[in-house]
Coordinates of C-alpha atoms (C1' of nucleotides) in Angstrom, one line a residue:
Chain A
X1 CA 0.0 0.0 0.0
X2 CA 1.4 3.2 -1.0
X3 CA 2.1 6.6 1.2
X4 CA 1.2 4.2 4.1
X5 CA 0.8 6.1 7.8
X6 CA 3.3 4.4 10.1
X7 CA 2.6 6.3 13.3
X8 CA 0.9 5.5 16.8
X9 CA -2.9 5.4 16.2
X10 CA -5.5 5.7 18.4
X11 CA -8.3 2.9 18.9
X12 CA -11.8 3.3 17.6
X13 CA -15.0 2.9 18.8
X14 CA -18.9 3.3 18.8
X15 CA -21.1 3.5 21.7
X16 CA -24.8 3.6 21.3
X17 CA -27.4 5.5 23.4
X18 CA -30.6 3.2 22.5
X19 CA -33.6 5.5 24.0
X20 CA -37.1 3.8 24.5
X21 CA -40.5 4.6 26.2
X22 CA -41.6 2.4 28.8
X23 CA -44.6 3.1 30.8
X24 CA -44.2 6.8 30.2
X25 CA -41.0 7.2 30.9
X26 CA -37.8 7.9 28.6
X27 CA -35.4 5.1 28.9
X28 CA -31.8 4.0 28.0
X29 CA -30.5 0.7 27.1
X30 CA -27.5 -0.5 28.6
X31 CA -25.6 -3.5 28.9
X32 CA -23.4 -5.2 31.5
X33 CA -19.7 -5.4 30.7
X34 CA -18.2 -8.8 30.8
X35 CA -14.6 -8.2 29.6
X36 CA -12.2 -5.5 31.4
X37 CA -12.0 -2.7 32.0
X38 CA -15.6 -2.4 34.1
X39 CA -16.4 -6.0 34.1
X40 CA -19.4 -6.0 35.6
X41 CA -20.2 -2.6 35.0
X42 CA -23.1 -0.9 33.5
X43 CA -22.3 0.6 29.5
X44 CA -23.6 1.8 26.6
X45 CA -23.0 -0.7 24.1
X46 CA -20.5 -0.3 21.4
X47 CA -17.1 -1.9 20.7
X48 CA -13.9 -1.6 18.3
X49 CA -14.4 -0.4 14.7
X50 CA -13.4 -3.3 12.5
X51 CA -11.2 -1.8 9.3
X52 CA -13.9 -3.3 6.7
X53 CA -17.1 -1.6 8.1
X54 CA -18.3 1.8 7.9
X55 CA -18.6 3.8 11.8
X56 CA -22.6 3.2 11.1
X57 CA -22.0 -0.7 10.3
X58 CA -20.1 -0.9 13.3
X59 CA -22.4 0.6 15.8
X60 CA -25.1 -1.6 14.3
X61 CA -23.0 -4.4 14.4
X62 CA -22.2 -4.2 17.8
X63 CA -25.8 -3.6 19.0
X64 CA -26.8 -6.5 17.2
X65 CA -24.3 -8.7 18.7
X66 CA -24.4 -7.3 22.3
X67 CA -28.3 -6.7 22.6
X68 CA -29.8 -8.3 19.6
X69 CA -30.9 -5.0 18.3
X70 CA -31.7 -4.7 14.5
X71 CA -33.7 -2.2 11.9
X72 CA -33.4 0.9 14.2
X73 CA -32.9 4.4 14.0
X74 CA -29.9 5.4 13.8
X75 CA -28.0 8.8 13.9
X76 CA -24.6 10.2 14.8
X77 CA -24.2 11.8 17.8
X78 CA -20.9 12.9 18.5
X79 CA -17.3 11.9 18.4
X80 CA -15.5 11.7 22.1
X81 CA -11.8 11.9 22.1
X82 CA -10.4 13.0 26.0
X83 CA -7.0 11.7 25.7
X84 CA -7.7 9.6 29.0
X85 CA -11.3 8.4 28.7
X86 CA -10.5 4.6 28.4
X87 CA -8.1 3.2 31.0
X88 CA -6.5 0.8 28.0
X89 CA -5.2 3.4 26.1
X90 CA -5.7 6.2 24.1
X91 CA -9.3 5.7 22.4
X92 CA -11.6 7.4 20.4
X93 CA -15.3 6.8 20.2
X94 CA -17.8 7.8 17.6
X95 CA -20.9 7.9 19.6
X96 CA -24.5 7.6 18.1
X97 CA -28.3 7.3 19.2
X98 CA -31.0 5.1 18.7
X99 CA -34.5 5.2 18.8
X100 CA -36.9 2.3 19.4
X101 CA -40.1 1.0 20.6
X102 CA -39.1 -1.3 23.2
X103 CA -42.4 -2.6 23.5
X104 CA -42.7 -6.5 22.7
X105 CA -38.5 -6.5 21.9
X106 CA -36.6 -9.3 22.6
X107 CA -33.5 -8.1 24.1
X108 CA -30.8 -11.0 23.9
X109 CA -27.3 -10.1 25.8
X110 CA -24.2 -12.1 24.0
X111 CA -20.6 -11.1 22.7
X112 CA -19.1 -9.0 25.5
X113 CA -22.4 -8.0 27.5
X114 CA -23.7 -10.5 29.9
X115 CA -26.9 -8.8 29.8
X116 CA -28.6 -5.7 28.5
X117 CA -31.5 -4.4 30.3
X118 CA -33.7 -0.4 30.1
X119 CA -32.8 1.8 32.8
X120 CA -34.7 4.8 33.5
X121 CA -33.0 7.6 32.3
X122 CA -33.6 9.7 35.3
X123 CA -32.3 7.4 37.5
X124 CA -28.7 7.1 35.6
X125 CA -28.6 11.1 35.9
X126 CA -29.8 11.6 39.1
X127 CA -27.7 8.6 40.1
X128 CA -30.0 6.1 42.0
X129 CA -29.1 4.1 38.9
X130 CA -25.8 2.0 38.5
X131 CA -22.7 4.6 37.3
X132 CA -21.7 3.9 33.7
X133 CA -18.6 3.0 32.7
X134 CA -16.1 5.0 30.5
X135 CA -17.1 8.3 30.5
X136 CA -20.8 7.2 28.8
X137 CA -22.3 9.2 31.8
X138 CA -20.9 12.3 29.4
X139 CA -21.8 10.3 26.2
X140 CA -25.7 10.0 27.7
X141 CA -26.1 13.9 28.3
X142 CA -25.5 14.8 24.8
X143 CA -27.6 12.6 23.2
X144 CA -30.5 13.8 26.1
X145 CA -29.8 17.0 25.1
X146 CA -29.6 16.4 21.3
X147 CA -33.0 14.0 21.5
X148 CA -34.5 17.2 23.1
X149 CA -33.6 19.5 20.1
X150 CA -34.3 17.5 17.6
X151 CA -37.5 15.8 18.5
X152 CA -38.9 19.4 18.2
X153 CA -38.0 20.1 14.9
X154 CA -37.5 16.9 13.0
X155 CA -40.7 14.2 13.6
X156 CA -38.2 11.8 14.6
X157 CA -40.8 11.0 18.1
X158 CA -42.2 8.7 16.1
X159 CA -39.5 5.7 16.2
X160 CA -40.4 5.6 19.9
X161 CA -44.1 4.8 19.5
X162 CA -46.0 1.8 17.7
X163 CA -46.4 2.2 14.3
X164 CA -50.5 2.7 14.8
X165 CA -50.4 5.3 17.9
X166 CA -53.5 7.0 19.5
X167 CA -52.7 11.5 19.4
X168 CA -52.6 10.7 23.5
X169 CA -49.8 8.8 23.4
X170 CA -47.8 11.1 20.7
X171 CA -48.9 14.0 23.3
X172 CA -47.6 12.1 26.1
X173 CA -44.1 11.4 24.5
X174 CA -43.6 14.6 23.9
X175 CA -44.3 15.6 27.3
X176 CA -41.9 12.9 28.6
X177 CA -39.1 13.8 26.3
X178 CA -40.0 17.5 26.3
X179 CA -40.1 17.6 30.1
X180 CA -43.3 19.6 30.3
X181 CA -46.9 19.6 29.8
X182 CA -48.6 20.3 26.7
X183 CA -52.6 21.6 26.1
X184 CA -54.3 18.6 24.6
X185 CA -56.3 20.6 21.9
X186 CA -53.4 22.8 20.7
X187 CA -51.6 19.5 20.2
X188 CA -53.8 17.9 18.2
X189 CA -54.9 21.0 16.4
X190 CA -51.3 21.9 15.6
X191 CA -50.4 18.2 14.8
X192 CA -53.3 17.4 12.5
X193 CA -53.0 20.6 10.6
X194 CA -49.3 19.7 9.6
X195 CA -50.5 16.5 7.3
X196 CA -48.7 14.2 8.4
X197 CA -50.5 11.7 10.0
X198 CA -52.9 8.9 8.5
X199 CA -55.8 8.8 10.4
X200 CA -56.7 4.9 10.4
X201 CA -60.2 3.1 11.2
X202 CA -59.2 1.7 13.4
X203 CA -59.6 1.8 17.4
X204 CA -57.5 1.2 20.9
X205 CA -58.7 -2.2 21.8
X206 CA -59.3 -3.3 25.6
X207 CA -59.5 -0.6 27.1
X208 CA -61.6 0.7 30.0
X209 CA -62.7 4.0 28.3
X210 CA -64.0 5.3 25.2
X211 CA -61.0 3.6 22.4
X212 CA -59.0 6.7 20.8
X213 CA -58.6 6.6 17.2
X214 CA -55.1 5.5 15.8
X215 CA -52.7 6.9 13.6
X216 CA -49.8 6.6 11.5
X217 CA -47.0 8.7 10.5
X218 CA -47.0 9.2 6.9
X219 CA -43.8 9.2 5.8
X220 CA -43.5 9.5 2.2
X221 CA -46.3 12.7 2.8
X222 CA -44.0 14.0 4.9
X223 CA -40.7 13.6 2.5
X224 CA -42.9 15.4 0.0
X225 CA -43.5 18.9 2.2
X226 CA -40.3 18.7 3.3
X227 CA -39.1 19.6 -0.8
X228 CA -41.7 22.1 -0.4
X229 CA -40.4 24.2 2.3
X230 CA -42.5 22.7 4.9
X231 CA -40.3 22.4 8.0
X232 CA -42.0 19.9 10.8
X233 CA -41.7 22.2 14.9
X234 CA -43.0 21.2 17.9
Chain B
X1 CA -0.5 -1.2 30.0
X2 CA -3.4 -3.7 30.6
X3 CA -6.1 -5.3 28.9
X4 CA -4.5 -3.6 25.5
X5 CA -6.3 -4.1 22.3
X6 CA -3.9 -5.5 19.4
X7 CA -6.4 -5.3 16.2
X8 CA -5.3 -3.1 13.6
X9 CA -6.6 0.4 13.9
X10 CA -7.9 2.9 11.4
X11 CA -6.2 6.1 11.0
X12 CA -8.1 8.9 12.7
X13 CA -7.5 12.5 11.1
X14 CA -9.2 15.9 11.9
X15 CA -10.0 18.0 8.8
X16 CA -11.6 21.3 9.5
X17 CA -14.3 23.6 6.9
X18 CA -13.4 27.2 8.0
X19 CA -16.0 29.7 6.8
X20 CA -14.8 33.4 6.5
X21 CA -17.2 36.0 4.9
X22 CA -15.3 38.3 2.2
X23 CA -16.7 40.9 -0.5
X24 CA -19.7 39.9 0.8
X25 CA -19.4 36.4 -0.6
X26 CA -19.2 33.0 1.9
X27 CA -15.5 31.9 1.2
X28 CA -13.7 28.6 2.6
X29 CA -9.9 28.5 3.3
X30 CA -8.0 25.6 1.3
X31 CA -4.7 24.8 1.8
X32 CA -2.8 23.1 -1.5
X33 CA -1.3 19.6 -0.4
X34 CA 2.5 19.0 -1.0
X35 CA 2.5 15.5 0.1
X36 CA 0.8 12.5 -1.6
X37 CA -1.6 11.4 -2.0
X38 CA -3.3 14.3 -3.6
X39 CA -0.2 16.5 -3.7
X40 CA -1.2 19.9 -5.4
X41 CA -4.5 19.3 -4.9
X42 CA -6.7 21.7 -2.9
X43 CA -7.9 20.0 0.1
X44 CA -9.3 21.2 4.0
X45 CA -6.7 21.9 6.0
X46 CA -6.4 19.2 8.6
X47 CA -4.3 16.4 9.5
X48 CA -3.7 12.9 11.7
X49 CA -4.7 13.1 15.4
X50 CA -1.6 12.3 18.0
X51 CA -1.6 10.6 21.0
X52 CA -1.6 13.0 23.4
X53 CA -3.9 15.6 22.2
X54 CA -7.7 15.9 22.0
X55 CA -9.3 16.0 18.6
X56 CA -10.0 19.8 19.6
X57 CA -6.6 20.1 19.9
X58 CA -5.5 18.3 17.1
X59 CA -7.4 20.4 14.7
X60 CA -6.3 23.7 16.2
X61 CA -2.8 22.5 15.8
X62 CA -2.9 21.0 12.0
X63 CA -4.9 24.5 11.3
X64 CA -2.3 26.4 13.0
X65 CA 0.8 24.1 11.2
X66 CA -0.9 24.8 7.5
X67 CA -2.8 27.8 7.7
X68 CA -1.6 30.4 10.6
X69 CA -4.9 31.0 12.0
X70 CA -5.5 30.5 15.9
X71 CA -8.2 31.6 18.7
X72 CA -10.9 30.8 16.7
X73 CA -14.8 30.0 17.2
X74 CA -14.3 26.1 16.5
X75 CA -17.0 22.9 16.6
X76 CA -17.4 19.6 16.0
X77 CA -19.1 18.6 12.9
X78 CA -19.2 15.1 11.8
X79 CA -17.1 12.5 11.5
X80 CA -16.6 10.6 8.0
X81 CA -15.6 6.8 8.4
X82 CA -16.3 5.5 4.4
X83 CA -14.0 2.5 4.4
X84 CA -12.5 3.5 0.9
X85 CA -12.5 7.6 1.5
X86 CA -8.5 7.9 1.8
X87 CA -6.4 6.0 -0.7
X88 CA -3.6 5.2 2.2
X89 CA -5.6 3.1 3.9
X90 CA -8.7 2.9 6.3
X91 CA -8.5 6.6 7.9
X92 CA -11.4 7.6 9.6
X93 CA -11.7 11.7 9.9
X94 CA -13.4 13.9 13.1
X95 CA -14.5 17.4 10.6
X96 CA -14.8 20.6 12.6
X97 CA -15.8 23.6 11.4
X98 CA -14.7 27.5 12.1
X99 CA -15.9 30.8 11.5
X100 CA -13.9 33.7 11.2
X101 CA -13.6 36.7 10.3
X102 CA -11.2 37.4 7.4
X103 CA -9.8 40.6 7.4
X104 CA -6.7 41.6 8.0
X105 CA -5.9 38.0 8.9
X106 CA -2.5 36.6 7.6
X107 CA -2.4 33.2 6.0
X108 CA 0.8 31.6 6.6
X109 CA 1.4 28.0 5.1
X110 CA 3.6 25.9 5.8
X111 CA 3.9 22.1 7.2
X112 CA 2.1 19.7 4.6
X113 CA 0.5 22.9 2.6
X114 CA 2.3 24.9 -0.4
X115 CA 0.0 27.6 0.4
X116 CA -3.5 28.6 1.8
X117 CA -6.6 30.2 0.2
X118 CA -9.5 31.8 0.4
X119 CA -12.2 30.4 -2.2
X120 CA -16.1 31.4 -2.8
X121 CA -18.0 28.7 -1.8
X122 CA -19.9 29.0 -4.6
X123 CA -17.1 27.9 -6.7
X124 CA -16.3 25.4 -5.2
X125 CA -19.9 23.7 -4.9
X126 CA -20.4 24.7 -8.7
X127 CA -17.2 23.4 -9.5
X128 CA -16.2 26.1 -11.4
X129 CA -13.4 26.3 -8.8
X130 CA -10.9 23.5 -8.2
X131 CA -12.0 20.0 -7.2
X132 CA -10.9 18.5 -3.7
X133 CA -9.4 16.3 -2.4
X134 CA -10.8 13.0 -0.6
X135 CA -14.5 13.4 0.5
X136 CA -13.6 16.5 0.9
X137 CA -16.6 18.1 -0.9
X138 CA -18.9 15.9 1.0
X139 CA -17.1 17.8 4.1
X140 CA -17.9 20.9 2.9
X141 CA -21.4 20.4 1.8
X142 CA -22.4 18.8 5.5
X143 CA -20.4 22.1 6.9
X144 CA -22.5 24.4 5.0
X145 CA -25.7 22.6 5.9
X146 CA -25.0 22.9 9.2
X147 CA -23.8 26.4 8.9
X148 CA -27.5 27.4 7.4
X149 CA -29.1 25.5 10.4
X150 CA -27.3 26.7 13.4
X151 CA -26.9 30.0 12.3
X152 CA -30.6 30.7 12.6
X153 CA -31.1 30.0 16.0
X154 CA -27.6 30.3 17.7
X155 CA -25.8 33.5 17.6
X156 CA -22.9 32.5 16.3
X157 CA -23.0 34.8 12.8
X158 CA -20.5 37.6 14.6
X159 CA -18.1 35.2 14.6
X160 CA -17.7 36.1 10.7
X161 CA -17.6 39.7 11.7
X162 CA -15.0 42.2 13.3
X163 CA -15.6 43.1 16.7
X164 CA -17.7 46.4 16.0
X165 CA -20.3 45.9 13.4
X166 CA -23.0 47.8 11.2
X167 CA -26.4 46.1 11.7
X168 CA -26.1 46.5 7.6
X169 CA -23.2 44.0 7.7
X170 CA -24.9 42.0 10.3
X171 CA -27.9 41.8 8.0
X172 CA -26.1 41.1 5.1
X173 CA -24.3 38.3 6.7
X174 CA -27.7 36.4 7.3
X175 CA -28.6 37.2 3.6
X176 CA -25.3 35.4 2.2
X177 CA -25.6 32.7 4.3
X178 CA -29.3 31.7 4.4
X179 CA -29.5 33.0 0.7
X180 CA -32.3 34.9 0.8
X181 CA -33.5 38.6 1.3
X182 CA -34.3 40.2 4.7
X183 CA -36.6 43.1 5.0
X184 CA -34.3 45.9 6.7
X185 CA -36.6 47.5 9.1
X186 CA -37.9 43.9 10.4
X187 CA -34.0 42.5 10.6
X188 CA -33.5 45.6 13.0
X189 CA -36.9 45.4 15.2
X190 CA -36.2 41.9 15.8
X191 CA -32.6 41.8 16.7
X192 CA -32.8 45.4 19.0
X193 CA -35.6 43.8 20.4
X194 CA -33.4 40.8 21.8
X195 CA -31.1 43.0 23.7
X196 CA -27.9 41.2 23.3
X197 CA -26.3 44.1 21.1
X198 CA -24.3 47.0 23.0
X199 CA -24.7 50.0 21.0
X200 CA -21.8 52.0 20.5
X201 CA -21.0 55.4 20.2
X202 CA -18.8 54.9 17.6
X203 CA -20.0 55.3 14.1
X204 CA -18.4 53.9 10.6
X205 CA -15.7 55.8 9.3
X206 CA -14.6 56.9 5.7
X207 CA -17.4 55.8 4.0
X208 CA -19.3 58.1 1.1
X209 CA -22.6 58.6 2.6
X210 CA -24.1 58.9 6.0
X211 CA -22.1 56.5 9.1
X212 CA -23.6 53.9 10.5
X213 CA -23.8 52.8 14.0
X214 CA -21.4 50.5 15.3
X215 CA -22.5 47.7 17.6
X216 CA -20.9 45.0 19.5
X217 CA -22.4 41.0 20.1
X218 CA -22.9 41.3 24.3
X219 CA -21.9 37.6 24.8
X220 CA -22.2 37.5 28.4
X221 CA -25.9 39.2 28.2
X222 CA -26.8 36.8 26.1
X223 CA -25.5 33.7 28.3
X224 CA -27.3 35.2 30.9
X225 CA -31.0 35.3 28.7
X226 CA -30.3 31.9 27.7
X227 CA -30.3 30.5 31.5
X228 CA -33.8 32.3 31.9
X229 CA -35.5 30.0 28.9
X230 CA -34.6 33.1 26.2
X231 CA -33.5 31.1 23.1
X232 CA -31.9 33.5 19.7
X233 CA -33.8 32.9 16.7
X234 CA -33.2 33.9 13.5
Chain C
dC1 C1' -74.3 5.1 36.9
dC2 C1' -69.6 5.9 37.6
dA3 C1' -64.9 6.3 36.2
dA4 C1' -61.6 7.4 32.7
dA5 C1' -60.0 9.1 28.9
dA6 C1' -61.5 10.9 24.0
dG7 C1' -62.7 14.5 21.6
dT8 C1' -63.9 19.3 20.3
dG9 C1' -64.2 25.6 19.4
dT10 C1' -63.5 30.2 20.5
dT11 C1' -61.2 34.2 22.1
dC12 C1' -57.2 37.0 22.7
dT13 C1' -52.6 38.3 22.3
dC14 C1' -48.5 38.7 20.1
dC15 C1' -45.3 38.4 16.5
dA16 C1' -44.0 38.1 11.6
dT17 C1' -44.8 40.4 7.5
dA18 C1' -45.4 43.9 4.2
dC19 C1' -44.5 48.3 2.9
dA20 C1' -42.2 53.8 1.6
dC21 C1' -40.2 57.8 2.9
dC22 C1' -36.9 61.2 5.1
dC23 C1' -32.1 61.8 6.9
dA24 C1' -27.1 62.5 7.1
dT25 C1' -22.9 62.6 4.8
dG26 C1' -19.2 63.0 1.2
dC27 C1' -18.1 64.3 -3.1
Chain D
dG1 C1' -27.3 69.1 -5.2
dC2 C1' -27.1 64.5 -5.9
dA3 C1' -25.9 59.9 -4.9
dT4 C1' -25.6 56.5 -1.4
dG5 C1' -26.8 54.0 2.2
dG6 C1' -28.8 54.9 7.2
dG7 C1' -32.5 55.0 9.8
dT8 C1' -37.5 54.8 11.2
dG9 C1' -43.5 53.4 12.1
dT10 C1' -47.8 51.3 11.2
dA11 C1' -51.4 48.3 9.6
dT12 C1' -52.7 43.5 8.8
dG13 C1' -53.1 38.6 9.3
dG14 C1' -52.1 34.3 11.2
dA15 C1' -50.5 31.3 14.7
dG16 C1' -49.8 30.1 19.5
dA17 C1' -51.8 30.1 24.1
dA18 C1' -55.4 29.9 27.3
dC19 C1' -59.4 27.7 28.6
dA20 C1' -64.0 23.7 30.0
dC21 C1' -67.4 20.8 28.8
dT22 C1' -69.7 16.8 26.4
dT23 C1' -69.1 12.1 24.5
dT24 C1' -68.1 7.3 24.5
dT25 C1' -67.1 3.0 26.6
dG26 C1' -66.3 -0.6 30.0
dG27 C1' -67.1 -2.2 34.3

DNA sequence: CCAAAAGTGTTCTCCATACACCCATGC
DNA sequence: GCATGGGTGTATGGAGAACACTTTTGG
């Protein structure tokens, strides 16, 4: 190989902050180390950068292998590189999100996680919850904070519900991730005058109350106002 | 050192877009390579990361070695990990981006670069101007998007500025970069209305028709509106 | 018939927009 | 005195915010 770089080089790798909703609440999937450093610590999954894979293979690589994870959402977040955040030796990590529906997911530890489990993401920052590992403690408030900004402007919410949702429950993810409460007929008024939802026949079923309509996120609609200038907020 | 990880590693670089307004065009500073691959080709200034050094610091270093510039308003952009994007070898690259304000700055080459210069970004993008090197287009195009985004609701336009500005050259800042016209009395409402400019007493000098007012960015007012929910927009 | 959530309209306020003329200065 | 940009106010429309009651369903 020609003009070849000979020097020292750092190590790579991808973490993955894996947000879900769970009874209301905005969780965090993480996985229990079972190799050093941290065995037997709490991490965001993620792992070593092969040199035939793209940084996005990786990270879905590694989810799949240490959570069973597929077909997810998947952005960059950020790219971490404190000279001493890994206790092996100098490493740098491309860190990036998730967003899934955890409901009726089969979560299936393997590889270097003994198990992978949801946490509350309150308790992890308000530290009732295990400490992470690393510095994904760090790693976890930036993707917070960059799930906050973009779910407002980009209907990315969406990854976190069903695919057939009542307006309640979008209202009520919102809230969660939002962190504050939001008029019910404004919401609705403001999201059914966007366009961007199918409204479907059918109904909740079993419930102990009138059933809510449900509704789907029409993506393809909402690829087409996007070329038009429409830009999705709040 | 313990539980050290012996795979081979990609290459990790920083390469940085650095935005400078000029004639009242949106330039980008390119440094010409003098080392292969790509030698003579125009390329972002940038380089491999060391040991030692954050990926903050490596950037303001390899910007420093090629192109003179320091102290400037710097951010993390992206990072690029296509397998095949350098032709050395696997070398992943952390892309920052910089505003600055180009006058009276001296470029100063030297390290890997024959020389460094300004070029429209326009020319570049309609490739009238010279093509780059590596993904290095790509770079610039997720740069610029990013540019158009942030700079609409974070104030960091006056970065592009001198010190002491006209609300003119403010205005016509946000017209270069968001490509598109401002109504003048509007641009001035809004942005007085935000009280984060100190007016000056000072007025333009040497100019043919009536001086303006100078005005300065009042950072510290504005950190302190941001803590009480104020967020800049547009 | 009671509990629990679904669903629905109107008013008010504020902000974005559109728009045109006089002012100061240098030459 | 004329050319050049600097600087200013008002009217209108539309969107967000505030706000409470009726409907449906299951138990």
């Amino acid at each position: 190989m020609p003009y070849t770089y000979e020097y020292p080089r750092p190590a790579l790798t991808v973490d993955c902050v894996v947000f879900g909703l769970e009874a209301g609440e905005l969780k965090v999937l993480l996985i229990e180390r079972d190799l050093e450093p941290f065995k037997g610590s709490w991490a965001l999954p993620g792992g070593f950068v092969n040199m035939d894979e793209t940084l996005e293979q990786a990270a879905l690589r590694e989810l799949q292998e240490e959570t069973g994870l597929r077909d997810l959402y998947l952005e960059q977040l950020y790219t971490f590189g404190q000279v001493d955040r890994d206790p092996r030796g100098r490493t740098v990590s491309v860190a990036y999100y998730a967003l899934v529906n955890p409901k009726g997911l089969m979560l299936h530890a393997s590889s270097d996680a003994r198990q992978a489990r949801w946490f509350p993401v309150s308790q992890i920052r308000g530290s009732s919850g295990p400490r992470l590992a690393f510095d994904h403690e760090k790693i976890l408030e930036v993707a917070l904070r960059r799930l906050r900004g973009k779910v407002r402007y980009e209907p990315i919410g969406f990854e976190l519900l069903p695919t057939k949702f009542t307006l309640t429950q979008l209202q009520s993810l919102y809230e969660t991730v939002l962190e504050r409460e939001l008029d019910k007929r404004n919401f609705r008024k403001k999201l059914l005058s966007m366009k961007i939802l199918i409204e479907l026949e059918e109904r909740q079923q079993d419930v102990a109350h009138r059933a809510a309509r449900l509704y789907r996120f029409d993506e393809s609609r909402y690829r087409r106002l996007m070329r038009s200038g429409f830009v999705f907020e709040l």
